Short mmCIF file of C-alpha atoms and ligand atoms in Angstrom, two decimals:
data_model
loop_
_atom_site.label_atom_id
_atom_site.label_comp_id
_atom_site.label_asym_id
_atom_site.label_seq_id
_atom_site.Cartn_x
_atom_site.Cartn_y
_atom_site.Cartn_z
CA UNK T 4 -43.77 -1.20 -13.37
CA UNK T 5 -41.89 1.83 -12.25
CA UNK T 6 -43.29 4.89 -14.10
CA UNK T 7 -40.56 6.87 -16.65
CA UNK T 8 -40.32 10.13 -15.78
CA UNK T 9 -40.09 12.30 -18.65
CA UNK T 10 -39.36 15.82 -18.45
CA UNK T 11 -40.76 18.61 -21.05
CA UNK T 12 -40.19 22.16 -22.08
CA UNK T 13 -42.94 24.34 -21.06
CA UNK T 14 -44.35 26.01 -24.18
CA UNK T 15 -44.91 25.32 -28.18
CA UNK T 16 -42.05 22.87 -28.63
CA UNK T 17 -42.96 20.98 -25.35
CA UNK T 18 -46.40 20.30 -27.52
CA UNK T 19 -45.11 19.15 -30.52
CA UNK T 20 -42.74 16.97 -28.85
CA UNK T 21 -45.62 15.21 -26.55
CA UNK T 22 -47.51 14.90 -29.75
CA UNK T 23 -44.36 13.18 -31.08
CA UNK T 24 -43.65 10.36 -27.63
CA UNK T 25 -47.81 10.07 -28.16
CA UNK T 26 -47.64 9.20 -31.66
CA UNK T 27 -44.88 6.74 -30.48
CA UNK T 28 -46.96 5.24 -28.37
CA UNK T 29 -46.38 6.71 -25.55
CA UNK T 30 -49.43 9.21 -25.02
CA UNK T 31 -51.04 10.49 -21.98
CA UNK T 32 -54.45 12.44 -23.24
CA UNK T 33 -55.20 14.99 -20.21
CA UNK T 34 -51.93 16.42 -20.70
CA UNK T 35 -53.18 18.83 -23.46
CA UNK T 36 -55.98 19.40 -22.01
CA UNK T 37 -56.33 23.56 -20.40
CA UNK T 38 -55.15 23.14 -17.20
CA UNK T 39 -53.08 24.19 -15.00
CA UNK T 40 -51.29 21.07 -13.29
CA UNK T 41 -48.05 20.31 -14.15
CA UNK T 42 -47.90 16.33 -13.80
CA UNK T 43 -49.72 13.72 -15.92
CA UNK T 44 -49.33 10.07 -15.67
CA UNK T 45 -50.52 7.14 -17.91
CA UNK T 46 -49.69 4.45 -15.29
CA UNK T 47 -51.43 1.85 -18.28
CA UNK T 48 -48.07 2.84 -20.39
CA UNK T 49 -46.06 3.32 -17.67
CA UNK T 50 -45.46 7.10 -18.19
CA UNK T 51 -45.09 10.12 -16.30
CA UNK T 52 -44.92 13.27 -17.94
CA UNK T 53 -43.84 16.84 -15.76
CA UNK T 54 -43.47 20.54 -17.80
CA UNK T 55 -41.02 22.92 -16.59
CA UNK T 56 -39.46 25.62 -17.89
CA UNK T 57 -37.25 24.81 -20.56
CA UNK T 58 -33.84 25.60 -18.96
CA UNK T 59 -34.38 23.41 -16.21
CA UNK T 60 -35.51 20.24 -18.24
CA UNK T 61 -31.03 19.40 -17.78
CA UNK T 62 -31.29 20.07 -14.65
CA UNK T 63 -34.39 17.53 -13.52
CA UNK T 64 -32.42 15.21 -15.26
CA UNK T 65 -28.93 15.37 -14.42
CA UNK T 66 -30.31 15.02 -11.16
CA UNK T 67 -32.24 11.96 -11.54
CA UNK T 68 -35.95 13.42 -10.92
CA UNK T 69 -36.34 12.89 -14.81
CA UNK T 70 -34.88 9.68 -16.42
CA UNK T 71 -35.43 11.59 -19.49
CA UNK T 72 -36.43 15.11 -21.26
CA UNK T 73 -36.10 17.56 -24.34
CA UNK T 74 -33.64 20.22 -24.24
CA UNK T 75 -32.02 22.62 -26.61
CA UNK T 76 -28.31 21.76 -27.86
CA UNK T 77 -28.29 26.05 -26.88
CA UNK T 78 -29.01 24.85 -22.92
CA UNK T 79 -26.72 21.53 -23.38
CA UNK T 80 -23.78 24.00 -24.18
CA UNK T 81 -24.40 26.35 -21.84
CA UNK T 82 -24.49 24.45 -18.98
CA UNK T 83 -22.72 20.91 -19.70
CA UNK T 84 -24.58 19.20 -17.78
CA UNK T 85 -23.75 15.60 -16.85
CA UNK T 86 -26.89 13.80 -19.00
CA UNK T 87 -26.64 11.59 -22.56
CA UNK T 88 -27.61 13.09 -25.77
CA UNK T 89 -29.51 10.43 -27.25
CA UNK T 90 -31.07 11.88 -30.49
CA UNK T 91 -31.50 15.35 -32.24
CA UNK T 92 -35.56 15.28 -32.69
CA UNK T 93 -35.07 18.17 -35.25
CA UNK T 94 -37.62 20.03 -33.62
CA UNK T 95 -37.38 23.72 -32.23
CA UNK T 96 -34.95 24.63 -34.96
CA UNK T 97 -32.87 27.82 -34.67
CA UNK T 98 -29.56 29.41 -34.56
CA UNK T 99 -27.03 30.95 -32.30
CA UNK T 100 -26.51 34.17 -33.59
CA UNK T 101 -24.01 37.69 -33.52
CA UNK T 102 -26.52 40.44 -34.07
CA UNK T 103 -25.99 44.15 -33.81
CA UNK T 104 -27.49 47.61 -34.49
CA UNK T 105 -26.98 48.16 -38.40
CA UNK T 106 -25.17 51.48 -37.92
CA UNK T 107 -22.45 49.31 -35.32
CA UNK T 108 -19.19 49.49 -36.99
CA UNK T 109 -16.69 46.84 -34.72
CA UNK T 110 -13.24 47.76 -34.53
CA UNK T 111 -10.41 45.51 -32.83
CA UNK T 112 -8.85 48.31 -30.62
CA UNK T 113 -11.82 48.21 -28.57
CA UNK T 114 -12.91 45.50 -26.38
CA UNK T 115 -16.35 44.18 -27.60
CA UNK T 116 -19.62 44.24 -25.25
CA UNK T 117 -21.54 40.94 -26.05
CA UNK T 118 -25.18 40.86 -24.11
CA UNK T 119 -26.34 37.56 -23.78
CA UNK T 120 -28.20 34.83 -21.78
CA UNK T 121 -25.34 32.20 -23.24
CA UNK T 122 -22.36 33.80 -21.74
CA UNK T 123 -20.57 30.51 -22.26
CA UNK T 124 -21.38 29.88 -26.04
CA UNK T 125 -20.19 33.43 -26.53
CA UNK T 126 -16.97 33.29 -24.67
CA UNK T 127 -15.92 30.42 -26.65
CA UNK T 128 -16.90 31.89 -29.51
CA UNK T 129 -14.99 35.08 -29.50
CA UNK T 130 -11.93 33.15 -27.81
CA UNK T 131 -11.45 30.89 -30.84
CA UNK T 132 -11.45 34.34 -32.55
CA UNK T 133 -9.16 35.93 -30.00
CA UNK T 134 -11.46 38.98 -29.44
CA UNK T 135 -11.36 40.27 -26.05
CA UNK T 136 -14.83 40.40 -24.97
CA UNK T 137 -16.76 42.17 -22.04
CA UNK T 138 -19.93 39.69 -21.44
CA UNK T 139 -23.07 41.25 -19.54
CA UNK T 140 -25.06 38.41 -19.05
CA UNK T 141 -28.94 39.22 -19.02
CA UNK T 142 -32.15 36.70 -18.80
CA UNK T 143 -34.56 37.89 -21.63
CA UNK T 144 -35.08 40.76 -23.75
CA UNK T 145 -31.98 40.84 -25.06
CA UNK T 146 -32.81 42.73 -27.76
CA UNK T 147 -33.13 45.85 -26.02
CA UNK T 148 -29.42 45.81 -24.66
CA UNK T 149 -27.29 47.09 -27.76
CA UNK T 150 -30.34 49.50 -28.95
CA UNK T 151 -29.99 51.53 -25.22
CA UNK T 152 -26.10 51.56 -25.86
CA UNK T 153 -25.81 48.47 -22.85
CA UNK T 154 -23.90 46.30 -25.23
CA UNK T 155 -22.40 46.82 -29.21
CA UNK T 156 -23.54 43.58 -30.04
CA UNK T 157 -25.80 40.25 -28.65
CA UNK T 158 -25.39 36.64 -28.72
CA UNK T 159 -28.58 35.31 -28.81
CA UNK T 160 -31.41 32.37 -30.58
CA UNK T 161 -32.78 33.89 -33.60
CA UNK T 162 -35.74 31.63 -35.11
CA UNK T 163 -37.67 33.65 -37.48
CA UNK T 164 -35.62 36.50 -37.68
CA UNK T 165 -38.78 38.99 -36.31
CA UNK T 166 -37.44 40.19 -33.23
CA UNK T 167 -34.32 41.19 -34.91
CA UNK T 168 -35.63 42.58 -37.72
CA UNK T 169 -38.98 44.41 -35.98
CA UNK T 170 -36.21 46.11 -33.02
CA UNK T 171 -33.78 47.35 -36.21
CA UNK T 172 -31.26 44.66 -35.58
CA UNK T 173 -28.88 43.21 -38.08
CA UNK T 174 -27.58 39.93 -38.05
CA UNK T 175 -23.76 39.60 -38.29
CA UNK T 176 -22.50 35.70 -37.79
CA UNK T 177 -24.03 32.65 -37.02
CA UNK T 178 -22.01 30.84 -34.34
CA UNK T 179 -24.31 27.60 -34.61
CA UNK T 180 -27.40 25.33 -35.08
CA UNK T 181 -29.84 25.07 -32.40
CA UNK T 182 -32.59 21.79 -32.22
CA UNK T 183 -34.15 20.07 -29.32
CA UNK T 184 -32.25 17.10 -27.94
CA UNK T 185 -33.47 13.54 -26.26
CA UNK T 186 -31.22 13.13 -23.26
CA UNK T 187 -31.24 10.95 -20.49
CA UNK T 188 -30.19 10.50 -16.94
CA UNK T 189 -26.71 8.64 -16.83
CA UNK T 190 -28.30 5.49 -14.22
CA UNK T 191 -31.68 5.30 -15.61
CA UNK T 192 -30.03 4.86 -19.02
CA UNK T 193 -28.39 1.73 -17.28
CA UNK T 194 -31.32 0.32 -15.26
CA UNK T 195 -34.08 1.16 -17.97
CA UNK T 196 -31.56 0.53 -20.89
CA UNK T 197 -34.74 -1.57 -22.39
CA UNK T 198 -37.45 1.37 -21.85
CA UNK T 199 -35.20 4.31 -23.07
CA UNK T 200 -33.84 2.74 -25.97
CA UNK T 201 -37.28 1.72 -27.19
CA UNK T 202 -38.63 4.83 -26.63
CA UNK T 203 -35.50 6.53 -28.45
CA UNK T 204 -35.78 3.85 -31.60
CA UNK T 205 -39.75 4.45 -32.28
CA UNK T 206 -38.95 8.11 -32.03
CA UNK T 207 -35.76 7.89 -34.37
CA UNK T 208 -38.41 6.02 -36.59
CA UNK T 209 -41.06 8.40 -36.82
CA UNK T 210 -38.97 11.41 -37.55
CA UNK T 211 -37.32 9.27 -40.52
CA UNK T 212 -40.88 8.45 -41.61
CA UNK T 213 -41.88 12.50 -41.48
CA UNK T 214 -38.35 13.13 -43.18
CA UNK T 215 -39.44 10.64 -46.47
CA UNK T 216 -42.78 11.58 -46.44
CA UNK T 217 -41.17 15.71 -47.00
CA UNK T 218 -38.60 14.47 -48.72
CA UNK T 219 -39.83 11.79 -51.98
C1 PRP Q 303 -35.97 34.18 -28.02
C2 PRP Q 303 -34.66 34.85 -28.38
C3 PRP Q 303 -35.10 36.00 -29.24
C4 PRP Q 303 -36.33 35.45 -29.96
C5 PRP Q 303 -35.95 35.03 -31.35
O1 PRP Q 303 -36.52 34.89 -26.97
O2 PRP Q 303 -33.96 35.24 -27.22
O3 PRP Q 303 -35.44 37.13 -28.46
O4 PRP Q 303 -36.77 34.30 -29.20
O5 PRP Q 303 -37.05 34.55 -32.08
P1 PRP Q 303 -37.38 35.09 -33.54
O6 PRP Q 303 -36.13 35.08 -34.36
O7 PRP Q 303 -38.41 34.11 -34.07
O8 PRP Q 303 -37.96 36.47 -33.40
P2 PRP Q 303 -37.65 34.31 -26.05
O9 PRP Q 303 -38.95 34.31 -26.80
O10 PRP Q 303 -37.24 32.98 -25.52
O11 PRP Q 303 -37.78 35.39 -24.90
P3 PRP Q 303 -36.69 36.13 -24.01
O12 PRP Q 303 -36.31 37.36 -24.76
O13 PRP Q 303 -37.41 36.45 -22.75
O14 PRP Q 303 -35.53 35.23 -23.79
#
């Protein structure tokens, strides 16, 4: 049997989202173990199992070298890429967010400078407000952009709120909800309709079960 390919993020979510395709029976032990390879297979359930860095998870699977991965709906927006969503695993939860310096006072004369890595999800944004916007896209550390006068305001993930809140940043809209997405490669989803659909299903399943067992 031909191995399934499965693309995860690099990092905490990555984790909790083997432990979930495990618990589905789908697991590959010396994946969590310290290391530092990058590909684990489980030929016995017909898995392979590759990290990279989360951004590229799309792009492994657009392209066919992953029939499927985990990616934010933040990435999905940003770059479209050509891949089915198949299920929001409600994992990685976060927003999309308008923050600024608390003393920033916006005014509608002025063109507004909007740092961000999602250049993209803020253009749309503002243009469904009809603000005319100056993007300067950046790759990290976003935070640091409006506080050195860079930008008047960021588009950016906020999770907890701490890097906002410890680098004197307030927030000002949410734009939209962030969570981790199943997606798969258009022609695997044909040929391994069986496999991915399974795998999707048990998934689906377990998250219900965690869901009820939260929820009584
Ligand atoms: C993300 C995001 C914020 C931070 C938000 O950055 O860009 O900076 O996490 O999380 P919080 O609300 O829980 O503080 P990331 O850690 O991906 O690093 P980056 O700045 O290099 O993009």
């Amino acid at each position: 049997m031909r191995l399934l390919n499965i693309a995860l993020p690099k990092g905490r979510l990555g984790e909790k989202v083997y432990r979930l395709l495990a618990q589905a029976g789908y697991p590959c032990p010396s994946l969590l173990e310290e290391s530092r390879r990058l590909i684990f297979e489980n030929a016995a359930e017909g898995v392979r199992y590759f990290w990279v860095k989360p951004s590229d998870v799309a792009i492994y699977v657009e392209r066919g070298a992953a029939d499927i991965g985990v990616a934010g709906k933040d990435i999905l927006l940003e770059y479209r890429p050509d891949v089915y969503e198949l299920s929001d695993l409600r994992l990685g939860c976060c927003r999309m967010c308008v923050a600024a310096p608390r003393t920033f006072r916006d005014s509608m004369d002025r063109t507004l400078r909007v740092a961000t890595k999602f250049p993209r999800i803020a253009r749309s944004y503002y243009s469904a407000l009809n603000r005319d916007i100056d993007i300067i896209e950046l790759h990290g550390s976003i935070e640091v952009a409006p506080i050195l006068g860079l930008s008047d305001v960021i588009v950016d993930i906020v999770e907890t709120g701490a890097t906002l809140l410890e680098n004197d940043l307030k927030l000002r809209e949410t734009i939209l909800p962030i969570s981790a997405r199943l997606i798969a490669n258009k022609v695997s989803y044909q040929f391994q309709y069986d496999r991915i659909t399974q795998l999707c299903r048990r998934v689906d399943a377990l998250r219900q079960a965690e869901r009820n067992e939260v929820q009584p």
